[in-house]
Amino acid sequence: MAARNTARKRAFQILFEADQRGVDVLTVLADWVRHSRTDTRQPPVSEYTMELVEGYQEYEARIDELISQYAVGWTLDRMPVVDRNILRLGAYELIWVDGTPDAVVLDEAVQLAKEFSTDDSPAFVNGLLGRFKDLKPGLRRDA
């Protein structure tokens, strides 16, 4: 399970970097892959990291729409950049990846929020992704 945890963390970092730089996530992913192949100090980018980033990119507009719709009191652009990208990754994995139990997705997202964001972020991330979990069949169908 540690490999998946690392893959999620790297996928989050790629989404975060793309958001900060204002570039496409696939561009940042390609940069990470290239660097890992040319610099032995860089860790490799796992298949699961690539799956998460590419999967998020496929549903990017829908995921941002869902976050905007259900994040009460927060617009996407006002949301802390860390939280926004944890939610993006979590929403993709929760709604569109069948092989990962929902509880694992929520726990991993909360752990990322604890590690990289504010004291209030874990509860916010858990609450919003918990809402997506409850609405999952409809959200997936509506995509």
CSV table of C-alpha atoms in Angstrom, one decimal:
chain,number,residue,atom,x,y,z
A,1,MET,CA,0.0,0.0,0.0
A,2,ALA,CA,3.0,2.3,0.5
A,3,ALA,CA,3.6,2.4,-3.2
A,4,ARG,CA,0.1,3.7,-3.9
A,5,ASN,CA,0.4,6.3,-1.1
A,6,THR,CA,3.6,7.5,-2.8
A,7,ALA,CA,1.9,7.5,-6.2
A,8,ARG,CA,-0.9,9.6,-4.8
A,9,LYS,CA,1.5,12.1,-3.2
A,10,ARG,CA,3.4,12.5,-6.5
A,11,ALA,CA,0.2,12.9,-8.5
A,12,PHE,CA,-0.9,15.6,-6.0
A,13,GLN,CA,2.5,17.3,-6.4
A,14,ILE,CA,2.1,17.3,-10.2
A,15,LEU,CA,-1.4,18.7,-10.1
A,16,PHE,CA,-0.2,21.3,-7.6
A,17,GLU,CA,2.8,22.3,-9.7
A,18,ALA,CA,0.6,22.6,-12.9
A,19,ASP,CA,-1.9,24.8,-11.0
A,20,GLN,CA,0.9,27.0,-9.7
A,21,ARG,CA,2.6,27.3,-13.0
A,22,GLY,CA,-0.6,27.7,-15.0
A,23,VAL,CA,0.2,24.9,-17.3
A,24,ASP,CA,-1.4,21.6,-18.4
A,25,VAL,CA,-1.0,18.7,-16.0
A,26,LEU,CA,0.2,16.5,-18.8
A,27,THR,CA,3.1,18.9,-19.5
A,28,VAL,CA,4.2,18.7,-15.9
A,29,LEU,CA,3.8,14.9,-15.9
A,30,ALA,CA,6.0,14.7,-19.0
A,31,ASP,CA,8.6,16.9,-17.2
A,32,TRP,CA,8.6,14.7,-14.2
A,33,VAL,CA,9.0,11.5,-16.3
A,34,ARG,CA,11.8,13.1,-18.3
A,35,HIS,CA,13.6,14.3,-15.2
A,36,SER,CA,13.3,10.9,-13.5
A,37,ARG,CA,14.8,9.2,-16.6
A,38,THR,CA,17.8,11.6,-16.9
A,39,ASP,CA,18.6,12.4,-13.3
A,40,THR,CA,19.3,9.5,-10.9
A,41,ARG,CA,18.5,11.8,-7.9
A,42,GLN,CA,14.9,12.1,-9.1
A,43,PRO,CA,12.5,9.3,-8.1
A,44,PRO,CA,10.7,7.4,-10.8
A,45,VAL,CA,7.2,8.3,-11.7
A,46,SER,CA,5.1,5.2,-11.2
A,47,GLU,CA,2.4,3.8,-13.5
A,48,TYR,CA,-0.2,4.6,-10.9
A,49,THR,CA,0.9,8.2,-10.6
A,50,MET,CA,0.6,8.5,-14.4
A,51,GLU,CA,-2.9,6.9,-14.3
A,52,LEU,CA,-4.1,9.3,-11.7
A,53,VAL,CA,-2.8,12.4,-13.5
A,54,GLU,CA,-4.0,11.3,-16.9
A,55,GLY,CA,-7.4,10.3,-15.4
A,56,TYR,CA,-7.8,13.6,-13.7
A,57,GLN,CA,-6.9,15.4,-16.9
A,58,GLU,CA,-9.6,13.5,-18.8
A,59,TYR,CA,-12.3,14.6,-16.3
A,60,GLU,CA,-10.7,18.0,-15.3
A,61,ALA,CA,-13.7,20.2,-16.3
A,62,ARG,CA,-16.3,18.0,-14.7
A,63,ILE,CA,-14.2,17.6,-11.5
A,64,ASP,CA,-13.8,21.4,-11.2
A,65,GLU,CA,-17.5,21.8,-11.8
A,66,LEU,CA,-18.4,19.4,-9.0
A,67,ILE,CA,-16.0,21.0,-6.6
A,68,SER,CA,-17.4,24.4,-7.4
A,69,GLN,CA,-21.0,23.1,-7.0
A,70,TYR,CA,-20.6,21.4,-3.7
A,71,ALA,CA,-17.9,23.4,-1.9
A,72,VAL,CA,-20.3,25.5,0.2
A,73,GLY,CA,-18.9,29.0,0.8
A,74,TRP,CA,-15.9,28.5,-1.4
A,75,THR,CA,-15.3,29.3,-5.0
A,76,LEU,CA,-12.6,27.3,-6.8
A,77,ASP,CA,-10.3,30.3,-7.2
A,78,ARG,CA,-10.6,31.3,-3.5
A,79,MET,CA,-9.9,27.8,-2.2
A,80,PRO,CA,-6.3,27.2,-1.0
A,81,VAL,CA,-4.3,25.8,-3.9
A,82,VAL,CA,-3.3,22.7,-1.9
A,83,ASP,CA,-6.9,21.9,-0.9
A,84,ARG,CA,-8.1,22.4,-4.5
A,85,ASN,CA,-5.6,20.0,-5.9
A,86,ILE,CA,-6.1,17.4,-3.1
A,87,LEU,CA,-9.8,17.6,-3.9
A,88,ARG,CA,-9.2,17.3,-7.6
A,89,LEU,CA,-7.2,14.1,-7.2
A,90,GLY,CA,-9.5,12.7,-4.6
A,91,ALA,CA,-12.6,13.4,-6.6
A,92,TYR,CA,-11.1,11.7,-9.7
A,93,GLU,CA,-10.0,8.6,-7.8
A,94,LEU,CA,-13.3,8.4,-5.8
A,95,ILE,CA,-15.7,8.8,-8.7
A,96,TRP,CA,-13.8,7.2,-11.6
A,97,VAL,CA,-11.4,4.6,-10.2
A,98,ASP,CA,-13.1,1.4,-9.3
A,99,GLY,CA,-10.1,-0.5,-7.8
A,100,THR,CA,-9.7,1.7,-4.8
A,101,PRO,CA,-12.1,1.5,-1.8
A,102,ASP,CA,-13.8,4.8,-1.1
A,103,ALA,CA,-12.5,4.8,2.5
A,104,VAL,CA,-8.9,4.6,1.3
A,105,VAL,CA,-9.4,7.5,-1.1
A,106,LEU,CA,-10.9,9.7,1.7
A,107,ASP,CA,-8.2,8.7,4.2
A,108,GLU,CA,-5.4,9.3,1.8
A,109,ALA,CA,-6.8,12.7,0.8
A,110,VAL,CA,-7.2,13.7,4.5
A,111,GLN,CA,-3.6,12.6,5.1
A,112,LEU,CA,-2.3,14.8,2.3
A,113,ALA,CA,-4.3,17.7,3.7
A,114,LYS,CA,-2.7,17.1,7.2
A,115,GLU,CA,0.7,17.0,5.7
A,116,PHE,CA,0.6,19.9,3.2
A,117,SER,CA,-2.3,22.2,4.2
A,118,THR,CA,-3.9,24.1,7.1
A,119,ASP,CA,-5.4,22.8,10.3
A,120,ASP,CA,-8.9,23.3,8.9
A,121,SER,CA,-8.2,21.5,5.6
A,122,PRO,CA,-8.5,17.9,6.7
A,123,ALA,CA,-12.1,18.3,7.8
A,124,PHE,CA,-12.9,20.4,4.7
A,125,VAL,CA,-11.4,17.8,2.4
A,126,ASN,CA,-13.1,14.9,4.2
A,127,GLY,CA,-16.5,16.6,4.2
A,128,LEU,CA,-16.5,17.5,0.5
A,129,LEU,CA,-15.1,14.1,-0.6
A,130,GLY,CA,-17.6,12.4,1.8
A,131,ARG,CA,-20.4,14.2,0.0
A,132,PHE,CA,-19.0,13.0,-3.4
A,133,LYS,CA,-18.9,9.5,-2.0
A,134,ASP,CA,-22.6,9.7,-1.1
A,135,LEU,CA,-23.5,11.1,-4.5
A,136,LYS,CA,-21.1,8.9,-6.5
A,137,PRO,CA,-23.5,6.9,-8.6
A,138,GLY,CA,-25.2,10.0,-9.8
A,139,LEU,CA,-22.0,12.0,-10.3
A,140,ARG,CA,-20.5,9.3,-12.4
A,141,ARG,CA,-23.7,8.9,-14.5
A,142,ASP,CA,-23.9,12.6,-15.0
A,143,ALA,CA,-20.3,12.8,-16.4
